Tab-separated table of C-alpha atoms and ligand atoms in Angstrom:
chain	number	residue	atom	x	y	z
A	1	MET	CA	-29.921	-10.037	-2.610
A	2	LYS	CA	-31.337	-7.087	-4.447
A	3	ASN	CA	-28.805	-6.286	-7.121
A	4	ILE	CA	-26.268	-3.705	-5.773
A	5	LYS	CA	-24.766	-2.334	-9.139
A	6	PRO	CA	-27.076	0.567	-9.221
A	7	TYR	CA	-25.960	1.558	-5.646
A	8	ILE	CA	-22.441	1.278	-7.024
A	9	ASN	CA	-22.969	3.257	-10.206
A	10	GLU	CA	-24.547	5.842	-8.485
A	11	HIS	CA	-21.898	6.263	-5.749
A	12	LYS	CA	-18.741	5.136	-7.509
A	13	ASP	CA	-17.193	8.416	-7.788
A	14	ARG	CA	-17.350	8.958	-4.090
A	15	PHE	CA	-16.001	5.325	-3.529
A	16	ILE	CA	-12.906	6.535	-5.511
A	17	ASN	CA	-12.450	9.878	-4.073
A	18	GLU	CA	-12.741	8.755	-0.479
A	19	LEU	CA	-9.997	6.084	-1.273
A	20	LEU	CA	-7.775	8.619	-2.674
A	21	ASP	CA	-7.977	10.800	0.373
A	22	LEU	CA	-6.860	7.685	2.266
A	23	LEU	CA	-3.871	7.395	-0.107
A	24	LYS	CA	-3.105	10.927	0.499
A	25	ILE	CA	-1.615	10.112	4.063
A	26	PRO	CA	1.974	8.512	4.137
A	27	SER	CA	1.117	5.823	6.611
A	28	VAL	CA	4.758	4.098	6.336
A	29	SER	CA	4.938	1.963	9.349
A	30	ALA	CA	8.818	1.418	9.003
A	31	ASP	CA	9.775	4.873	9.188
A	32	PRO	CA	9.294	6.732	12.668
A	33	ALA	CA	9.433	9.973	10.680
A	34	TYR	CA	5.788	9.286	9.638
A	35	LYS	CA	4.327	8.215	13.070
A	36	ASN	CA	1.621	11.110	13.010
A	37	ASP	CA	0.528	10.117	9.709
A	38	VAL	CA	0.286	6.748	10.505
A	39	LEU	CA	-1.723	7.691	13.555
A	40	ASN	CA	-4.078	9.934	11.414
A	41	THR	CA	-4.821	7.073	9.159
A	42	ALA	CA	-6.158	4.752	12.030
A	43	GLU	CA	-8.533	7.803	12.581
A	44	ALA	CA	-9.415	8.057	9.103
A	45	VAL	CA	-10.238	4.524	9.032
A	46	LYS	CA	-12.220	4.734	12.110
A	47	THR	CA	-14.078	7.325	10.780
A	48	SER	CA	-15.015	5.578	7.737
A	49	LEU	CA	-16.211	2.447	9.619
A	50	GLU	CA	-18.648	4.742	11.619
A	51	LYS	CA	-19.911	6.230	8.369
A	52	ALA	CA	-20.348	2.874	6.766
A	53	GLY	CA	-22.627	1.773	9.641
A	54	CYS	CA	-20.500	0.244	12.355
A	55	ASN	CA	-22.164	0.510	15.811
A	56	LYS	CA	-19.144	0.281	17.568
A	57	VAL	CA	-15.732	1.649	16.557
A	58	GLU	CA	-12.500	1.989	18.627
A	59	ILE	CA	-9.178	2.832	18.260
A	60	CYS	CA	-7.377	0.070	20.222
A	61	GLU	CA	-4.168	0.715	21.619
A	62	THR	CA	-1.183	-1.511	21.770
A	63	PRO	CA	2.522	-1.305	22.437
A	64	GLY	CA	2.759	-0.012	18.902
A	65	TYR	CA	0.293	1.063	16.343
A	66	PRO	CA	-3.212	1.340	17.217
A	67	ILE	CA	-5.751	-1.480	15.906
A	68	VAL	CA	-8.880	-0.013	14.429
A	69	TYR	CA	-11.814	-2.187	15.580
A	70	GLY	CA	-15.597	-1.834	14.389
A	71	GLU	CA	-18.537	-4.205	14.484
A	72	LYS	CA	-21.932	-4.093	13.555
A	73	ILE	CA	-23.707	-6.889	15.567
A	74	ILE	CA	-27.140	-7.474	14.096
A	75	ASP	CA	-28.322	-10.892	15.883
A	76	SER	CA	-26.030	-13.269	17.989
A	77	ASN	CA	-27.448	-16.098	16.509
A	78	LEU	CA	-26.304	-15.236	13.201
A	79	PRO	CA	-22.816	-16.138	11.946
A	80	THR	CA	-19.879	-13.171	12.355
A	81	VAL	CA	-17.393	-12.425	9.594
A	82	LEU	CA	-13.982	-10.984	10.710
A	83	VAL	CA	-12.656	-8.642	8.405
A	84	TYR	CA	-8.830	-8.155	8.762
A	85	GLY	CA	-6.908	-5.417	6.712
A	86	HIS	CA	-3.733	-3.339	7.217
A	87	TYR	CA	-3.701	0.678	6.883
A	88	ASP	CA	0.272	0.769	6.926
A	89	VAL	CA	2.051	0.848	3.504
A	90	GLN	CA	5.580	0.323	2.486
A	91	PRO	CA	8.164	3.048	2.362
A	92	ALA	CA	7.848	4.723	-1.235
A	93	ASP	CA	11.557	4.733	-1.918
A	94	PRO	CA	13.300	4.760	-4.610
A	95	ILE	CA	11.072	7.895	-5.004
A	96	GLU	CA	12.652	9.013	-7.888
A	97	LEU	CA	11.418	6.009	-9.991
A	98	TRP	CA	7.672	7.128	-9.388
A	99	ASP	CA	6.185	8.790	-12.427
A	100	SER	CA	4.031	10.804	-10.001
A	101	PRO	CA	4.391	11.606	-6.220
A	102	PRO	CA	3.479	8.081	-4.338
A	103	TYR	CA	1.146	10.336	-2.180
A	104	GLU	CA	-0.757	12.380	-4.542
A	105	PRO	CA	-3.052	9.754	-6.241
A	106	VAL	CA	-3.566	9.845	-9.665
A	107	ILE	CA	-5.574	7.932	-11.935
A	108	LYS	CA	-4.219	6.604	-15.465
A	109	LYS	CA	-4.962	4.328	-17.936
A	110	THR	CA	-2.672	1.318	-18.555
A	111	ASP	CA	-2.902	-1.586	-21.046
A	112	ILE	CA	-3.862	-4.224	-18.478
A	113	HIS	CA	-6.169	-1.529	-16.986
A	114	PRO	CA	-8.251	0.486	-19.734
A	115	GLU	CA	-10.598	1.708	-17.170
A	116	GLY	CA	-7.872	3.338	-15.379
A	117	ALA	CA	-6.112	2.759	-12.349
A	118	ILE	CA	-5.077	4.457	-8.917
A	119	PHE	CA	-1.328	5.114	-8.645
A	120	ALA	CA	-0.308	5.847	-5.313
A	121	ARG	CA	1.769	3.839	-2.486
A	122	GLY	CA	-0.873	1.581	-0.709
A	123	ALA	CA	-3.282	1.795	-3.527
A	124	CYS	CA	-3.548	-2.092	-3.739
A	125	ASP	CA	-1.626	-3.007	-0.962
A	126	ASP	CA	-3.692	-2.517	1.195
A	127	LYS	CA	-5.460	0.500	1.539
A	128	GLY	CA	-7.544	-0.113	-1.886
A	129	GLN	CA	-8.297	-3.505	-1.035
A	130	MET	CA	-9.269	-2.925	2.859
A	131	TYR	CA	-11.127	-0.001	1.795
A	132	MET	CA	-13.362	-2.111	-0.584
A	133	HIS	CA	-14.409	-4.085	2.474
A	134	VAL	CA	-15.545	-0.762	4.094
A	135	LYS	CA	-17.586	0.245	1.069
A	136	ALA	CA	-19.356	-3.225	1.005
A	137	LEU	CA	-20.479	-2.664	4.286
A	138	GLU	CA	-21.681	0.569	3.545
A	139	ILE	CA	-23.470	-0.871	0.678
A	140	MET	CA	-25.133	-3.932	2.666
A	141	THR	CA	-26.346	-1.390	5.823
A	142	SER	CA	-27.728	1.327	3.469
A	143	THR	CA	-29.470	-1.128	1.369
A	144	GLY	CA	-30.618	-3.252	4.396
A	145	GLN	CA	-28.705	-6.223	3.214
A	146	LEU	CA	-26.490	-7.153	5.893
A	147	PRO	CA	-27.031	-10.718	6.314
A	148	CYS	CA	-24.926	-11.489	9.403
A	149	ASN	CA	-22.586	-9.948	12.099
A	150	VAL	CA	-19.517	-7.967	10.876
A	151	LYS	CA	-16.492	-7.226	12.658
A	152	PHE	CA	-13.222	-5.121	11.429
A	153	MET	CA	-9.650	-5.280	12.778
A	154	ILE	CA	-7.454	-3.104	10.536
A	155	GLU	CA	-3.750	-2.954	11.822
A	156	GLY	CA	-1.100	-0.314	10.940
A	157	GLU	CA	1.996	-2.667	11.349
A	158	GLU	CA	1.263	-5.500	8.850
A	159	GLU	CA	4.422	-4.180	6.651
A	160	VAL	CA	7.035	-4.550	9.674
A	161	GLY	CA	5.803	-8.054	10.947
A	162	SER	CA	2.507	-7.362	12.951
A	163	GLU	CA	4.096	-7.387	16.423
A	164	SER	CA	1.476	-5.550	18.042
A	165	LEU	CA	-1.223	-7.503	16.526
A	166	ALA	CA	0.104	-10.638	17.460
A	167	TRP	CA	0.067	-9.192	21.324
A	168	PHE	CA	-3.744	-7.730	20.945
A	169	VAL	CA	-5.081	-11.154	19.449
A	170	PRO	CA	-4.456	-13.479	22.224
A	171	ARG	CA	-5.739	-10.693	24.742
A	172	ASN	CA	-8.824	-10.371	22.764
A	173	ARG	CA	-10.123	-13.741	21.867
A	174	GLU	CA	-13.956	-12.947	22.869
A	175	LYS	CA	-13.997	-9.485	20.951
A	176	LEU	CA	-12.510	-11.120	17.901
A	177	ALA	CA	-14.741	-14.347	18.160
A	178	ASN	CA	-16.075	-15.103	14.512
A	179	ASP	CA	-16.970	-17.894	11.893
A	180	VAL	CA	-14.813	-16.875	9.205
A	181	ILE	CA	-11.772	-14.387	8.685
A	182	LEU	CA	-12.056	-12.495	5.516
A	183	ILE	CA	-9.030	-10.549	3.791
A	184	SER	CA	-8.296	-8.918	0.732
A	185	ASP	CA	-4.422	-8.506	0.899
A	186	THR	CA	-3.365	-11.115	-2.061
A	187	GLY	CA	-4.115	-10.780	-5.968
A	188	MET	CA	-5.811	-13.060	-8.709
A	189	ILE	CA	-4.502	-14.497	-11.766
A	190	ALA	CA	-6.014	-11.685	-14.429
A	191	ASN	CA	-9.311	-9.629	-14.651
A	192	ASP	CA	-10.645	-12.337	-16.721
A	193	ILE	CA	-9.237	-14.968	-14.474
A	194	PRO	CA	-10.599	-14.928	-11.010
A	195	SER	CA	-8.879	-17.029	-8.404
A	196	ILE	CA	-8.852	-17.222	-4.636
A	197	THR	CA	-5.833	-17.128	-2.884
A	198	THR	CA	-5.652	-20.771	-0.844
A	199	GLY	CA	-1.826	-20.599	0.543
A	200	LEU	CA	0.533	-18.072	1.578
A	201	ARG	CA	4.164	-18.539	2.474
A	202	GLY	CA	5.844	-18.415	5.680
A	203	LEU	CA	8.835	-15.987	6.345
A	204	SER	CA	11.938	-15.798	8.325
A	205	TYR	CA	13.867	-12.565	7.825
A	206	VAL	CA	17.295	-12.070	9.175
A	207	GLU	CA	20.242	-9.534	9.011
A	208	VAL	CA	23.755	-10.475	8.901
A	209	GLU	CA	26.767	-8.694	9.778
A	210	VAL	CA	30.255	-9.682	9.049
A	211	THR	CA	33.147	-7.930	10.786
A	212	GLY	CA	36.591	-8.320	9.878
A	213	PRO	CA	39.408	-5.891	10.716
A	214	ASN	CA	38.967	-3.113	13.410
A	215	ARG	CA	38.963	-0.203	10.871
A	216	ASP	CA	38.642	0.195	7.129
A	217	LEU	CA	42.135	-0.395	5.226
A	218	HIS	CA	43.978	0.930	2.699
A	219	SER	CA	43.341	-1.832	-0.024
A	220	GLY	CA	47.159	-1.768	-1.116
A	221	LEU	CA	48.820	-1.729	1.826
A	222	TYR	CA	46.652	-4.706	3.369
A	223	GLY	CA	44.634	-6.025	0.343
A	224	GLY	CA	45.238	-9.812	0.159
A	225	ALA	CA	46.569	-10.125	3.595
A	226	VAL	CA	43.572	-9.900	5.660
A	227	ALA	CA	39.870	-10.973	5.159
A	228	ASN	CA	37.834	-8.547	2.940
A	229	PRO	CA	34.119	-8.777	4.904
A	230	ILE	CA	32.428	-7.889	1.777
A	231	ASN	CA	34.225	-10.359	-0.376
A	232	ILE	CA	33.689	-12.898	2.555
A	233	LEU	CA	30.042	-12.123	2.770
A	234	THR	CA	29.039	-12.393	-1.080
A	235	LYS	CA	31.190	-15.910	-0.908
A	236	MET	CA	28.997	-17.001	2.002
A	237	ILE	CA	25.913	-15.797	0.571
A	238	ALA	CA	26.921	-17.434	-2.772
A	239	SER	CA	27.471	-20.732	-1.064
A	240	LEU	CA	23.781	-21.035	0.202
A	241	HIS	CA	22.454	-22.179	-3.117
A	242	ASP	CA	24.074	-24.929	-5.028
A	243	GLU	CA	24.306	-25.363	-8.664
A	244	ASN	CA	20.746	-26.713	-8.954
A	245	ASN	CA	19.285	-23.741	-6.762
A	246	HIS	CA	18.783	-25.837	-3.928
A	247	ILE	CA	19.429	-24.164	-0.560
A	248	THR	CA	22.327	-25.700	1.111
A	249	ILE	CA	21.581	-24.958	4.758
A	250	PRO	CA	21.299	-28.677	6.368
A	251	GLY	CA	17.744	-29.265	7.477
A	252	PHE	CA	16.258	-26.828	5.559
A	253	TYR	CA	13.901	-29.096	3.707
A	254	ASP	CA	13.562	-31.793	6.122
A	255	LYS	CA	9.630	-30.648	6.839
A	256	VAL	CA	8.993	-29.237	3.529
A	257	GLU	CA	5.591	-30.610	2.426
A	258	GLU	CA	6.223	-32.360	-0.889
A	259	LEU	CA	3.039	-32.043	-3.177
A	260	SER	CA	1.856	-35.141	-4.837
A	261	ARG	CA	2.486	-35.315	-8.804
A	262	ALA	CA	-1.668	-35.136	-8.830
A	263	GLU	CA	-1.694	-32.162	-6.922
A	264	ARG	CA	1.054	-30.461	-9.023
A	265	ASP	CA	-0.549	-31.346	-12.277
A	266	GLU	CA	-3.798	-29.760	-10.770
A	267	MET	CA	-1.914	-26.604	-10.127
A	268	ALA	CA	-0.374	-26.665	-13.635
A	269	LYS	CA	-4.060	-26.231	-15.268
A	270	ALA	CA	-4.096	-22.503	-13.909
A	271	PRO	CA	-3.873	-20.521	-17.314
A	272	PHE	CA	-0.091	-18.896	-17.435
A	273	SER	CA	2.242	-17.819	-20.113
A	274	LEU	CA	5.755	-18.080	-19.413
A	275	GLU	CA	6.270	-15.720	-22.647
A	276	ASN	CA	4.349	-13.000	-21.193
A	277	TYR	CA	5.824	-13.556	-17.706
A	278	LYS	CA	9.373	-12.933	-19.054
A	279	LYS	CA	8.270	-10.126	-21.120
A	280	ALA	CA	6.487	-8.155	-18.286
A	281	LEU	CA	9.854	-8.329	-16.554
A	282	ASP	CA	12.151	-8.007	-19.340
A	283	ILE	CA	14.018	-10.828	-18.840
A	284	ASP	CA	15.200	-13.696	-21.306
A	285	GLU	CA	14.954	-16.438	-19.142
A	286	VAL	CA	13.634	-17.242	-15.607
A	287	TYR	CA	15.587	-18.820	-12.896
A	288	GLY	CA	15.105	-20.961	-10.068
A	289	GLU	CA	15.160	-24.691	-8.271
A	290	LYS	CA	15.965	-27.368	-10.770
A	291	GLY	CA	12.902	-29.474	-11.156
A	292	TYR	CA	10.058	-27.053	-10.548
A	293	THR	CA	7.863	-24.926	-12.940
A	294	THR	CA	7.890	-21.156	-12.245
A	295	ASN	CA	4.755	-21.310	-10.582
A	296	GLU	CA	5.784	-23.769	-8.301
A	297	ARG	CA	9.117	-22.072	-7.627
A	298	ASN	CA	7.040	-19.024	-6.340
A	299	SER	CA	4.377	-20.855	-4.511
A	300	ILE	CA	5.078	-24.309	-2.900
A	301	ARG	CA	8.691	-24.061	-2.838
A	302	PRO	CA	10.699	-22.468	-0.242
A	303	THR	CA	13.272	-19.719	-1.063
A	304	LEU	CA	16.361	-17.783	0.075
A	305	ASP	CA	16.910	-14.081	-1.162
A	306	VAL	CA	19.156	-11.205	-0.449
A	307	ASN	CA	16.907	-8.181	-0.128
A	308	GLY	CA	19.798	-5.411	0.559
A	309	ILE	CA	23.554	-5.525	0.732
A	310	TRP	CA	25.853	-2.748	1.933
A	311	GLY	CA	29.401	-2.281	3.041
A	312	GLY	CA	32.496	-0.083	1.856
A	313	TYR	CA	32.529	2.887	-0.399
A	314	ILE	CA	29.688	3.522	-2.580
A	315	GLY	CA	29.927	7.005	-3.232
A	316	GLU	CA	31.470	9.248	-6.069
A	317	GLY	CA	34.582	8.034	-7.938
A	318	ALA	CA	36.793	5.495	-6.466
A	319	LYS	CA	38.117	5.238	-3.044
A	320	THR	CA	40.687	1.844	-2.572
A	321	VAL	CA	39.412	0.566	0.762
A	322	ILE	CA	38.772	-2.797	2.351
A	323	ALA	CA	35.730	-1.990	4.752
A	324	SER	CA	35.788	-3.112	7.995
A	325	GLN	CA	32.252	-4.669	7.852
A	326	ALA	CA	29.480	-5.791	5.218
A	327	PHE	CA	25.967	-6.405	5.811
A	328	ALA	CA	23.062	-8.117	4.386
A	329	LYS	CA	19.260	-8.489	4.849
A	330	ILE	CA	18.069	-11.894	3.767
A	331	SER	CA	14.705	-13.304	3.493
A	332	MET	CA	13.620	-17.153	3.313
A	333	ARG	CA	10.070	-17.939	2.165
A	334	LEU	CA	8.698	-20.950	3.645
A	335	VAL	CA	6.075	-23.564	3.165
A	336	PRO	CA	3.652	-25.473	5.038
A	337	ASN	CA	4.979	-27.475	7.869
A	338	GLN	CA	8.229	-25.243	7.940
A	339	ASP	CA	8.666	-23.937	11.135
A	340	TRP	CA	10.233	-19.937	10.998
A	341	GLU	CA	11.733	-20.143	14.328
A	342	GLU	CA	13.546	-23.549	13.645
A	343	ILE	CA	14.459	-22.188	10.121
A	344	THR	CA	16.005	-19.290	11.674
A	345	GLU	CA	17.830	-21.270	14.159
A	346	LEU	CA	18.969	-23.363	11.196
A	347	PHE	CA	20.104	-20.558	9.275
A	348	GLN	CA	22.140	-18.733	12.054
A	349	LYS	CA	23.824	-22.113	12.782
A	350	HIS	CA	24.783	-22.749	9.378
A	351	PHE	CA	25.822	-19.156	8.435
A	352	GLU	CA	28.293	-18.788	11.614
A	353	SER	CA	29.675	-22.290	10.663
A	354	ILE	CA	30.795	-21.195	7.330
A	355	ALA	CA	32.441	-18.174	8.250
A	356	PRO	CA	36.353	-18.360	7.941
A	357	LYS	CA	38.152	-17.698	11.120
A	358	SER	CA	39.202	-14.403	10.157
A	359	VAL	CA	36.172	-12.712	10.575
A	360	THR	CA	33.335	-12.750	12.832
A	361	VAL	CA	29.751	-13.148	11.809
A	362	LYS	CA	26.375	-12.040	13.715
A	363	VAL	CA	23.044	-13.158	12.491
A	364	LYS	CA	20.107	-11.095	14.002
A	365	PRO	CA	16.611	-12.425	13.429
A	366	HIS	CA	14.088	-9.577	12.631
A	367	HIS	CA	10.665	-11.152	12.416
A	368	GLY	CA	8.753	-14.248	10.852
A	369	GLY	CA	5.544	-16.312	10.510
A	370	GLN	CA	4.237	-19.629	9.611
A	371	GLY	CA	2.839	-20.258	6.149
A	372	TYR	CA	-0.894	-20.969	5.472
A	373	VAL	CA	-3.052	-23.262	3.547
A	374	THR	CA	-6.849	-23.215	3.169
A	375	PRO	CA	-8.595	-26.266	2.290
A	376	ILE	CA	-11.171	-25.624	-0.276
A	377	ASP	CA	-13.912	-28.234	1.269
A	378	ASN	CA	-15.190	-25.653	3.773
A	379	ILE	CA	-18.209	-23.100	3.603
A	380	GLY	CA	-15.930	-20.030	3.628
A	381	TYR	CA	-14.155	-21.142	0.606
A	382	GLN	CA	-17.496	-22.111	-1.132
A	383	ALA	CA	-19.149	-18.956	-0.180
A	384	ALA	CA	-16.304	-17.030	-1.810
A	385	SER	CA	-16.441	-19.120	-4.735
A	386	LYS	CA	-20.144	-18.523	-5.353
A	387	ALA	CA	-19.542	-14.458	-4.863
A	388	TYR	CA	-17.193	-14.503	-7.895
A	389	GLU	CA	-19.401	-16.688	-9.821
A	390	GLN	CA	-22.059	-14.360	-9.552
A	391	THR	CA	-20.024	-11.098	-10.282
A	392	PHE	CA	-17.418	-12.365	-12.586
A	393	GLY	CA	-19.760	-14.949	-14.339
A	394	LYS	CA	-16.816	-17.867	-13.716
A	395	THR	CA	-15.709	-20.331	-11.290
A	396	PRO	CA	-12.225	-18.910	-9.281
A	397	ILE	CA	-9.505	-20.862	-9.482
A	398	PRO	CA	-7.865	-21.768	-6.139
A	399	GLN	CA	-4.243	-20.688	-6.054
A	400	ARG	CA	-1.201	-20.606	-3.557
A	401	SER	CA	0.411	-17.315	-3.529
A	402	GLY	CA	4.302	-16.770	-2.985
A	403	GLY	CA	3.766	-13.682	-0.490
A	404	SER	CA	3.174	-13.989	3.277
A	405	ILE	CA	0.950	-12.650	5.633
A	406	PRO	CA	2.395	-14.178	8.642
A	407	ILE	CA	-0.492	-13.225	11.127
A	408	VAL	CA	-3.052	-15.403	9.577
A	409	SER	CA	-1.516	-18.724	10.994
A	410	LEU	CA	-1.770	-17.097	14.577
A	411	PHE	CA	-5.557	-16.247	13.572
A	412	GLU	CA	-6.048	-19.994	13.281
A	413	GLN	CA	-4.112	-20.867	16.254
A	414	GLU	CA	-5.785	-18.084	18.505
A	415	LEU	CA	-9.129	-17.311	17.027
A	416	LYS	CA	-9.669	-21.204	15.638
A	417	SER	CA	-11.306	-20.152	12.289
A	418	LYS	CA	-10.339	-20.340	8.717
A	419	THR	CA	-9.135	-17.306	6.775
A	420	ILE	CA	-10.599	-16.808	3.047
A	421	LEU	CA	-8.256	-14.735	1.191
A	422	MET	CA	-10.220	-12.535	-1.457
A	423	GLY	CA	-7.457	-10.742	-3.333
A	424	PHE	CA	-8.282	-8.525	-6.448
A	425	GLY	CA	-5.049	-7.101	-7.135
A	426	LEU	CA	-2.554	-8.299	-9.976
A	427	ASN	CA	0.830	-9.225	-9.988
A	428	SER	CA	1.498	-6.140	-12.502
A	429	ASP	CA	0.121	-3.701	-9.988
A	430	ALA	CA	3.676	-3.145	-8.642
A	431	ILE	CA	2.762	-3.815	-4.757
A	432	HIS	CA	6.055	-2.533	-2.929
A	433	SER	CA	7.698	-1.318	-5.960
A	434	PRO	CA	7.514	2.302	-7.615
A	435	ASN	CA	4.067	3.192	-9.244
A	436	GLU	CA	2.126	0.874	-7.184
A	437	HIS	CA	-1.309	1.000	-8.578
A	438	PHE	CA	-4.974	-0.677	-8.403
A	439	GLY	CA	-7.172	-1.043	-11.208
A	440	VAL	CA	-10.509	1.249	-10.600
A	441	TRP	CA	-12.184	-1.899	-12.355
A	442	ASN	CA	-10.728	-4.154	-9.604
A	443	TYR	CA	-11.495	-2.054	-6.782
A	444	LEU	CA	-15.247	-1.446	-7.837
A	445	LYS	CA	-15.297	-5.566	-8.703
A	446	GLY	CA	-14.271	-6.212	-5.185
A	447	ILE	CA	-16.976	-3.876	-3.647
A	448	GLU	CA	-19.389	-5.661	-5.585
A	449	THR	CA	-18.157	-9.418	-4.976
A	450	ILE	CA	-17.786	-9.082	-1.126
A	451	PRO	CA	-21.411	-8.498	-0.366
A	452	TYR	CA	-22.191	-11.990	-2.124
A	453	PHE	CA	-19.682	-13.700	0.066
A	454	TYR	CA	-21.861	-12.530	3.225
A	455	LYS	CA	-24.978	-13.507	1.547
A	456	HIS	CA	-23.534	-17.058	0.594
A	457	PHE	CA	-21.734	-17.574	3.924
A	458	THR	CA	-24.901	-16.730	5.899
A	459	GLU	CA	-27.037	-19.247	3.859
A	460	LEU	CA	-24.466	-22.010	3.803
A	461	SER	CA	-23.822	-21.807	7.617
A	462	THR	CA	-27.450	-21.870	8.583
A	463	LYS	CA	-28.404	-24.582	6.428
B	1	BES	N1	-0.470	-7.938	1.001
B	1	BES	C1	1.254	-8.387	1.206
B	1	BES	C2	1.443	-9.975	0.838
B	1	BES	C3	0.900	-10.498	-0.266
B	1	BES	C4	0.847	-9.771	-1.495
B	1	BES	C5	0.462	-11.761	-0.274
B	1	BES	C6	0.277	-10.451	-2.577
B	1	BES	C7	0.029	-12.430	-1.459
B	1	BES	C8	0.262	-11.756	-2.618
B	1	BES	C9	1.647	-7.912	2.560
B	1	BES	O1	1.515	-6.660	2.542
B	1	BES	C10	3.196	-8.068	2.442
B	1	BES	O2	3.645	-7.453	1.865
B	1	BES	N2	3.840	-8.969	3.430
B	1	BES	C11	5.257	-9.013	3.513
B	1	BES	C12	5.497	-9.726	4.823
B	1	BES	C13	5.504	-8.665	5.987
B	1	BES	C14	5.806	-9.794	7.201
B	1	BES	C15	6.607	-7.680	5.440
B	1	BES	C16	5.605	-10.262	2.115
B	1	BES	O3	5.194	-10.972	1.739
B	1	BES	O4	6.770	-9.670	1.862
B	2	MN	MN1	-0.719	-6.309	2.074
B	3	MN	MN1	2.740	-5.611	1.601
């Protein structure tokens, strides 16, 4: 492959500006108020794929937001790479915590990104990382170096559970047929420590509702004599972990894949500084399941976390009241072999069983998905590894991530192919948080590395 760096250098300002334009559209899938923006983003992605050299691009309608499909088929005897990404973003709230408006991207230098980072909602998750693939395609087509077939499938509901994609994939198996799936929607250890994500956790997301008296009550007249739903809910939630931070739901750990000592020792070789980890979060101590390291806790172990909790009076001043209801949103991150629907059921049964008779409890399952692990002895992983070697000058480290892309296990089930997760974001990029950003260096490095994946994957498959 001809050196592509000169092409990148010549076009890098345009590459950056095109991404900035995409980031200006607030494609928040969770909030119906942004519906038109989400649809406009799909159109923008479609146009970008056409310009990058796809010979067929379409907006595929679904029961929800559309899926942008594009392809460039050069020879049916050559392998096909299917690129997946998402054009929707998380809500920007709490907006007052942003240093600059979330949909007015700016480039600022940071300690970790001395060459500048793009600050905007979606910069890293996933518009910036998805767009690296569009630009990588442009480079390969305009320098005459696309070595195989490519298909793009960019969805608009990843941040809300990929329901429409789960509908679309089984109905379009033929169209989506591929030899490997390539995704940039995860991270790496550091800019000088490249890594490839080999695992994602599964997810079960539920909402719980605790109802006590039929109306809000005076907390003096009734306090102490009737159940306070907020007291009860917090007590129930607290009981979901024991003193070792093990989850107490019966059966929760039954299917958890236990890693061997040897595998855990291998994992522990990845560079990691607990001091820096704590410093970056301004915490004096880490916290978690007894018997596991920080990196094990956030990757190979399942978790249960309250994501939001509400009820009662939270306005100015004091109001003496016992609320009639209390609510919480709870996520459980799952590891290989745990089935998300089974875990959701176990949660529901247990949570209802621990409720005192003085309240009623409702558990509403939201969404979920299975975890995923890629073995590293396949040509997809090897092609990715060689690509990083070429552009980073180092062999990447395989690393399991704590995050979830629930649709990946469905890809394997429906399309029978492995997914390679080439993420170029950093944990410090603040995805889902205020001031999300993506390093300009990371963006360009991703664009540079991806074409080498195509090259090596094609070579390894046709060997
Ligand atoms: N891109 C993230 C997942 C991710 C980020 C995985 C970093 C590994 C490293 C994705 O957009 C995401 O946010 N997924 C959600 C799940 C989804 C069902 C809302 C998550 O992990 O919370
Ligand atoms: Mn994402
Ligand atoms: Mn996300």
